[in-house]
Short mmCIF file of C-alpha atoms and ligand atoms in Angstrom, two decimals:
data_model
loop_
_atom_site.label_atom_id
_atom_site.label_comp_id
_atom_site.label_asym_id
_atom_site.label_seq_id
_atom_site.Cartn_x
_atom_site.Cartn_y
_atom_site.Cartn_z
CA UNK A 526 19.61 18.82 -26.41
CA UNK A 527 18.77 16.51 -23.32
CA UNK A 528 21.63 15.18 -21.29
CA UNK A 529 21.48 11.26 -21.59
CA UNK A 530 21.93 10.34 -17.93
CA UNK A 531 20.98 6.93 -18.76
CA UNK A 532 24.40 6.30 -19.93
CA UNK A 533 25.50 6.06 -16.33
CA UNK A 534 22.42 4.35 -15.22
CA UNK A 535 24.19 1.15 -15.09
CA UNK A 536 26.93 2.42 -12.60
CA UNK A 537 26.10 1.38 -9.16
CA UNK A 538 25.62 3.89 -6.45
CA UNK A 539 28.10 3.87 -3.71
CA UNK A 540 26.20 5.11 -0.50
CA UNK A 541 28.50 5.90 2.42
CA UNK A 542 26.94 4.75 5.81
CA UNK A 543 26.34 7.84 7.84
CA UNK A 544 26.99 8.15 11.72
CA UNK A 545 23.93 8.36 14.01
CA UNK A 546 23.68 10.94 16.50
CA UNK A 547 23.68 9.38 20.03
CA UNK A 548 20.22 8.89 21.78
CA UNK A 549 21.14 10.91 24.67
CA UNK A 550 22.50 13.93 22.52
CA UNK A 551 19.07 13.86 20.86
CA UNK A 552 17.02 13.76 23.70
CA UNK A 553 18.73 16.61 25.41
CA UNK A 554 18.60 18.66 22.16
CA UNK A 555 14.85 17.96 21.98
CA UNK A 556 14.17 19.43 25.35
CA UNK A 557 16.52 22.45 24.74
CA UNK A 558 14.92 23.27 21.33
CA UNK A 559 11.35 23.05 23.20
CA UNK A 560 12.76 25.51 25.84
CA UNK A 561 13.96 27.63 23.63
CA UNK A 562 10.82 28.26 21.21
CA UNK A 563 7.83 27.32 23.46
CA UNK A 564 7.16 30.66 24.33
CA UNK A 565 7.66 32.24 20.76
CA UNK A 566 4.07 33.05 19.21
CA UNK A 567 5.14 34.67 15.96
CA UNK A 568 3.11 33.30 13.00
CA UNK A 569 -0.53 32.68 12.22
CA UNK A 570 -3.03 30.17 12.02
CA UNK A 571 -3.97 29.04 8.65
CA UNK A 572 -6.94 30.50 7.02
CA UNK A 573 -7.11 28.38 4.13
CA UNK A 574 -9.87 26.31 5.50
CA UNK A 575 -12.01 27.60 8.59
CA UNK A 576 -11.16 24.34 10.58
CA UNK A 577 -7.44 24.91 10.24
CA UNK A 578 -8.04 28.04 12.42
CA UNK A 579 -9.13 26.35 15.07
CA UNK A 580 -6.02 24.88 16.00
CA UNK A 581 -4.37 25.50 19.56
CA UNK A 582 -1.56 27.88 18.82
CA UNK A 583 0.28 26.80 21.81
CA UNK A 584 0.70 23.24 20.71
CA UNK A 585 4.38 22.56 20.09
CA UNK A 586 5.67 18.86 19.58
CA UNK A 587 8.99 17.46 18.56
CA UNK A 588 9.93 13.72 17.49
CA UNK A 589 12.94 12.15 16.25
CA UNK A 590 12.90 8.52 14.97
CA UNK A 591 16.59 6.99 14.03
CA UNK A 592 16.94 4.61 11.35
CA UNK A 593 18.11 2.27 14.34
CA UNK A 594 14.21 2.55 15.16
CA UNK A 595 14.83 4.56 18.61
CA UNK A 596 12.01 7.07 18.88
CA UNK A 597 12.69 10.32 20.98
CA UNK A 598 9.84 12.88 21.50
CA UNK A 599 9.32 16.11 23.44
CA UNK A 600 6.35 18.25 24.10
CA UNK A 601 2.75 17.85 22.31
CA UNK A 602 4.70 14.97 20.24
CA UNK A 603 1.32 13.11 20.33
CA UNK A 604 -1.35 15.76 19.34
CA UNK A 605 -3.42 15.25 16.28
CA UNK A 606 -3.38 17.63 13.29
CA UNK A 607 -4.27 17.20 9.63
CA UNK A 608 -1.12 16.08 7.69
CA UNK A 609 -1.99 18.62 4.73
CA UNK A 610 0.92 18.90 2.11
CA UNK A 611 3.26 16.92 4.32
CA UNK A 612 1.68 14.22 2.49
CA UNK A 613 2.66 14.77 -0.82
CA UNK A 614 6.11 13.40 -0.83
CA UNK A 615 4.68 9.97 0.56
CA UNK A 616 1.74 10.29 -2.26
CA UNK A 617 4.70 10.76 -4.89
CA UNK A 618 6.58 8.04 -3.48
CA UNK A 619 3.78 5.37 -3.56
CA UNK A 620 3.04 6.49 -7.14
CA UNK A 621 6.81 6.41 -8.16
CA UNK A 622 7.20 2.95 -6.90
CA UNK A 623 3.94 1.80 -8.91
CA UNK A 624 4.54 3.64 -11.94
CA UNK A 625 8.39 4.21 -11.95
CA UNK A 626 10.05 7.35 -11.38
CA UNK A 627 10.59 8.28 -15.31
CA UNK A 628 6.92 8.32 -16.25
CA UNK A 629 5.85 10.82 -13.34
CA UNK A 630 9.21 12.85 -14.19
CA UNK A 631 8.01 13.30 -17.39
CA UNK A 632 4.18 13.67 -16.82
CA UNK A 633 4.18 15.86 -13.45
CA UNK A 634 7.87 17.34 -13.59
CA UNK A 635 10.47 17.56 -10.77
CA UNK A 636 11.57 21.35 -11.00
CA UNK A 637 10.94 24.24 -8.66
CA UNK A 638 8.18 26.67 -9.57
CA UNK A 639 9.35 29.45 -7.51
CA UNK A 640 5.65 30.34 -6.93
CA UNK A 641 3.05 29.50 -3.92
CA UNK A 642 1.73 26.24 -3.53
CA UNK A 643 -1.52 27.04 -5.16
CA UNK A 644 -0.36 29.00 -7.84
CA UNK A 645 -2.42 28.57 -11.10
CA UNK A 646 0.03 30.92 -12.95
CA UNK A 647 2.60 28.09 -12.47
CA UNK A 648 0.57 25.68 -14.60
CA UNK A 649 -0.29 28.03 -17.36
CA UNK A 650 3.28 29.22 -17.64
CA UNK A 651 4.64 25.56 -17.29
CA UNK A 652 2.86 23.84 -20.07
CA UNK A 653 6.46 23.12 -21.45
CA UNK A 654 7.78 21.77 -18.41
CA UNK A 655 4.97 21.08 -16.35
CA UNK A 656 5.08 21.27 -12.29
CA UNK A 657 6.29 18.87 -9.38
CA UNK A 658 4.50 16.77 -6.93
CA UNK A 659 5.22 18.70 -3.84
CA UNK A 660 2.90 21.86 -4.85
CA UNK A 661 -0.96 21.75 -5.17
CA UNK A 662 -1.09 21.37 -8.87
CA UNK A 663 1.61 18.71 -9.20
CA UNK A 664 0.12 16.62 -6.16
CA UNK A 665 -3.33 16.47 -7.79
CA UNK A 666 -1.59 15.41 -11.09
CA UNK A 667 0.29 12.65 -9.31
CA UNK A 668 -2.79 11.25 -7.58
CA UNK A 669 -4.68 11.39 -10.98
CA UNK A 670 -2.51 8.46 -11.93
CA UNK A 671 -3.38 6.22 -8.83
CA UNK A 672 -4.52 2.75 -10.23
CA UNK A 673 -8.02 1.26 -9.65
CA UNK A 674 -11.75 2.31 -10.54
CA UNK A 675 -13.46 4.80 -8.73
CA UNK A 676 -12.90 7.28 -5.89
CA UNK A 677 -13.33 4.71 -3.01
CA UNK A 678 -11.01 2.16 -4.63
CA UNK A 679 -8.17 4.26 -5.31
CA UNK A 680 -8.53 6.09 -2.13
CA UNK A 681 -7.86 2.94 -0.23
CA UNK A 682 -4.87 2.12 -2.25
CA UNK A 683 -3.30 5.42 -1.55
CA UNK A 684 -4.35 5.67 2.19
CA UNK A 685 -3.31 1.89 2.66
CA UNK A 686 0.37 2.94 1.19
CA UNK A 687 0.45 6.04 3.62
CA UNK A 688 -0.49 4.14 6.38
CA UNK A 689 2.50 1.70 5.69
CA UNK A 690 4.86 4.59 5.99
CA UNK A 691 3.09 5.64 9.41
CA UNK A 692 3.47 1.99 10.34
CA UNK A 693 -0.35 2.28 11.55
CA UNK A 694 -3.69 3.06 10.20
CA UNK A 695 -4.18 6.63 9.60
CA UNK A 696 -7.79 8.37 10.09
CA UNK A 697 -9.43 10.80 8.47
CA UNK A 698 -10.33 14.23 10.20
CA UNK A 699 -14.01 14.59 8.95
CA UNK A 700 -14.22 17.85 10.19
CA UNK A 701 -11.51 19.55 8.48
CA UNK A 702 -12.09 17.56 4.97
CA UNK A 703 -15.54 18.93 5.04
CA UNK A 704 -14.14 22.68 5.66
CA UNK A 705 -11.48 21.79 2.86
CA UNK A 706 -13.71 20.82 0.20
CA UNK A 707 -16.06 23.77 0.58
CA UNK A 708 -13.00 26.20 -0.20
CA UNK A 709 -11.48 23.59 -3.10
CA UNK A 710 -12.38 25.99 -5.75
CA UNK A 711 -8.85 26.73 -6.73
CA UNK A 712 -7.76 23.19 -6.55
CA UNK A 713 -10.74 22.10 -8.79
CA UNK A 714 -9.54 25.01 -11.14
CA UNK A 715 -6.06 23.54 -11.28
CA UNK A 716 -7.38 20.22 -11.83
CA UNK A 717 -9.81 21.26 -14.58
CA UNK A 718 -6.67 23.26 -16.31
CA UNK A 719 -4.08 20.52 -16.36
CA UNK A 720 -6.69 18.16 -17.46
CA UNK A 721 -6.99 20.43 -20.64
CA UNK A 722 -3.13 19.94 -20.91
CA UNK A 723 -3.28 16.16 -20.48
CA UNK A 724 -1.48 16.41 -17.20
CA UNK A 725 -4.01 15.18 -15.09
CA UNK A 726 -5.30 11.83 -16.02
CA UNK A 727 -9.32 10.87 -15.94
CA UNK A 728 -11.84 12.83 -13.90
CA UNK A 729 -10.21 15.98 -12.42
CA UNK A 730 -13.16 16.43 -9.87
CA UNK A 731 -12.06 12.91 -8.36
CA UNK A 732 -8.45 13.71 -8.47
CA UNK A 733 -9.16 16.61 -6.18
CA UNK A 734 -11.51 14.59 -4.08
CA UNK A 735 -8.87 11.97 -3.33
CA UNK A 736 -6.09 14.69 -3.08
CA UNK A 737 -8.02 16.62 -0.45
CA UNK A 738 -8.67 13.32 1.56
CA UNK A 739 -4.94 12.54 1.67
CA UNK A 740 -4.56 16.04 3.35
CA UNK A 741 -7.12 15.61 5.97
CA UNK A 742 -5.40 12.45 7.27
CA UNK A 743 -4.65 12.72 11.05
CA UNK A 744 -1.09 12.37 12.48
CA UNK A 745 1.28 13.36 15.26
CA UNK A 746 4.89 14.87 15.09
CA UNK A 747 5.84 11.18 16.10
CA UNK A 748 3.95 9.90 12.96
CA UNK A 749 5.85 12.26 10.75
CA UNK A 750 9.11 11.41 12.54
CA UNK A 751 8.29 7.74 11.56
CA UNK A 752 7.15 8.42 8.19
CA UNK A 753 10.48 10.39 7.15
CA UNK A 754 12.56 7.96 8.93
CA UNK A 755 11.14 5.41 5.98
CA UNK A 756 12.59 7.88 3.57
CA UNK A 757 15.89 8.23 5.72
CA UNK A 758 16.17 4.58 5.61
CA UNK A 759 16.42 3.70 1.93
CA UNK A 760 12.61 3.08 1.71
CA UNK A 761 13.04 0.39 4.57
CA UNK A 762 10.61 1.03 7.88
CA UNK A 763 12.87 1.27 10.64
CA UNK A 764 10.02 0.16 13.05
CA UNK A 765 7.98 -2.58 10.95
CA UNK A 766 10.61 -3.72 8.81
CA UNK A 767 8.60 -3.37 5.91
CA UNK A 768 10.09 -2.44 2.75
CA UNK A 769 7.86 0.37 1.75
CA UNK A 770 9.56 1.84 -1.25
CA UNK A 771 12.47 1.32 -3.17
CA UNK A 772 15.99 2.82 -2.50
CA UNK A 773 15.95 4.72 -5.58
CA UNK A 774 12.19 6.12 -4.83
CA UNK A 775 13.27 7.23 -1.48
CA UNK A 776 16.10 9.02 -3.06
CA UNK A 777 14.13 10.71 -5.68
CA UNK A 778 11.43 11.68 -3.22
CA UNK A 779 14.31 13.58 -0.92
CA UNK A 780 15.58 15.16 -4.09
CA UNK A 781 12.14 16.73 -4.80
CA UNK A 782 11.95 17.85 -0.94
CA UNK A 783 15.21 19.77 -1.43
CA UNK A 784 13.90 21.38 -4.57
CA UNK A 785 10.18 22.41 -3.25
CA UNK A 786 9.47 21.01 -0.10
CA UNK A 787 9.27 24.30 1.24
CA UNK A 788 7.35 26.05 -1.37
CA UNK A 789 8.93 29.10 -2.55
CA UNK A 790 11.44 29.40 0.36
CA UNK A 791 12.84 26.23 -0.42
CA UNK A 792 16.11 28.06 -1.05
CA UNK A 793 16.12 29.72 2.05
CA UNK A 794 15.41 26.40 3.89
CA UNK A 795 18.39 24.86 2.33
CA UNK A 796 20.58 27.73 3.51
CA UNK A 797 19.29 27.68 7.12
CA UNK A 798 18.45 23.85 7.36
CA UNK A 799 20.54 22.04 4.91
CA UNK A 800 18.18 19.12 4.65
CA UNK A 801 15.33 17.87 2.68
CA UNK A 802 11.86 18.69 4.24
CA UNK A 803 8.35 19.10 3.78
CA UNK A 804 5.73 21.45 5.64
CA UNK A 805 2.05 21.84 5.77
CA UNK A 806 -0.57 24.52 6.60
CA UNK A 807 -1.62 22.13 9.34
CA UNK A 808 1.63 23.10 11.31
CA UNK A 809 3.58 19.75 10.53
CA UNK A 810 7.05 19.55 9.03
CA UNK A 811 8.71 16.54 8.34
CA UNK A 812 12.75 16.91 8.04
CA UNK A 813 14.89 13.91 6.84
CA UNK A 814 18.81 13.29 7.63
CA UNK A 815 19.39 10.58 4.86
CA UNK A 816 20.88 7.38 6.50
CA UNK A 817 20.50 9.01 9.87
CA UNK A 818 16.98 9.91 11.21
CA UNK A 819 13.81 12.29 10.53
CA UNK A 820 12.31 15.03 12.71
CA UNK A 821 8.68 15.53 13.10
CA UNK A 822 7.39 18.76 14.30
CA UNK A 823 4.15 20.23 15.02
CA UNK A 824 3.28 23.95 15.74
CA UNK A 825 0.34 25.41 14.20
CA UNK A 826 1.37 29.00 13.92
CA UNK A 827 2.91 29.69 10.22
CA UNK A 828 4.69 32.00 8.12
CA UNK A 829 3.56 33.93 5.21
CA UNK A 830 4.71 31.37 3.03
CA UNK A 831 2.63 28.28 4.97
CA UNK A 832 5.58 26.97 7.04
CA UNK A 833 5.49 26.43 10.97
CA UNK A 834 7.86 28.81 12.42
CA UNK A 835 8.45 27.04 15.48
CA UNK A 836 8.93 23.79 13.47
CA UNK A 837 11.26 25.53 11.25
CA UNK A 838 13.58 27.10 14.04
CA UNK A 839 13.41 23.47 15.55
CA UNK A 840 14.88 21.90 12.59
CA UNK A 841 17.49 24.79 12.16
CA UNK A 842 18.87 24.44 15.67
CA UNK A 843 18.81 20.52 15.55
CA UNK A 844 20.47 20.59 12.03
CA UNK A 845 23.41 22.43 13.59
CA UNK A 846 23.51 20.97 17.20
CA UNK A 847 23.24 17.21 15.86
CA UNK A 848 25.63 17.68 12.96
CA UNK A 849 22.79 16.89 10.38
CA UNK A 850 23.47 19.52 7.84
CA UNK A 851 24.12 17.90 4.22
CA UNK A 852 26.02 21.00 3.13
CA UNK A 853 28.29 21.78 6.18
CA UNK A 854 31.93 20.62 5.78
CA UNK A 855 35.42 21.88 7.26
CA UNK A 856 38.88 21.76 6.09
CA UNK A 857 40.39 18.06 6.13
CA UNK A 858 43.03 17.73 9.00
N1 LIG B 924 -4.97 21.01 1.52
C1 LIG B 924 -4.39 22.31 1.31
C2 LIG B 924 -4.56 22.81 0.03
O1 LIG B 924 -4.84 21.94 -1.04
C3 LIG B 924 -2.78 21.87 1.48
C4 LIG B 924 -2.02 22.94 1.35
C5 LIG B 924 -0.68 22.92 2.19
O2 LIG B 924 -0.36 22.29 3.10
N2 LIG B 924 0.15 23.98 1.84
O3 LIG B 924 -4.40 23.94 -0.49
#
């Protein structure tokens, strides 16, 4: 039996406005966080694709964009890197806006797999209740629903949408794209397996090509802060003023980031940081404080799960110091 949540769908959602941290406190905490972790060199560069292994391990950038449109930055916040899996919530949001949250919920799934991001086992086991849009399988399935004819037209559709999140035209890192194409056997296998279950629409190779391109888009920590701030601001862009996605799509996207944004360590992340986030093996993390701001971090040294070590430590420290943890409370009066 399924719980009939549509019985409450007509009830208007009450949203209590959140208080923004002051610009001065954000600037001073970004400086402190950078000083605290810049000398740490724990973690490894990604070995998933050879081009990722050529990143500079010293790079460390931080940026926060408030929903008031104020950008605060420190360190290598304008160094470019490939977005990788950080793209997944934004791709999902564009498709959910186009097709509706319900269709993707049913076709792709919304629950944690508890397994690594490129797991094939999760797809096999999950025949009954598929995957989720923030791991490779679910992201490839999501991309397979992009409207249009042929790879180029569908690629333009998603790239334009992702650029609307960033508020600027996002370019491709062709070297990383080629490097990833050469090692995409597992993603192709996932796509073909899902095609056999009907989870992937159309040509699985086309879906992987478009998915791989989305991962190779070039961004900075400042871009990630901007993109995340659209989700923090109910789908409205705090800088361009555009409505990128609906309030409901922004909210559901954040829910998915809580569930699976940090892969199989999402539970630990909730305890340590207490905010929706998404990481990528390029070294980026976007962390969102709904109604307040978003944090973009870049440092390419990763832990065993594929999360940036300095980025995670920075998000944890900022969550505490700026009072952003969604789960923290203290006794009334
Ligand atoms: N492009 C990478 C892949 O498909 C993205 C993985 C990631 O950032 N976790 O494996």
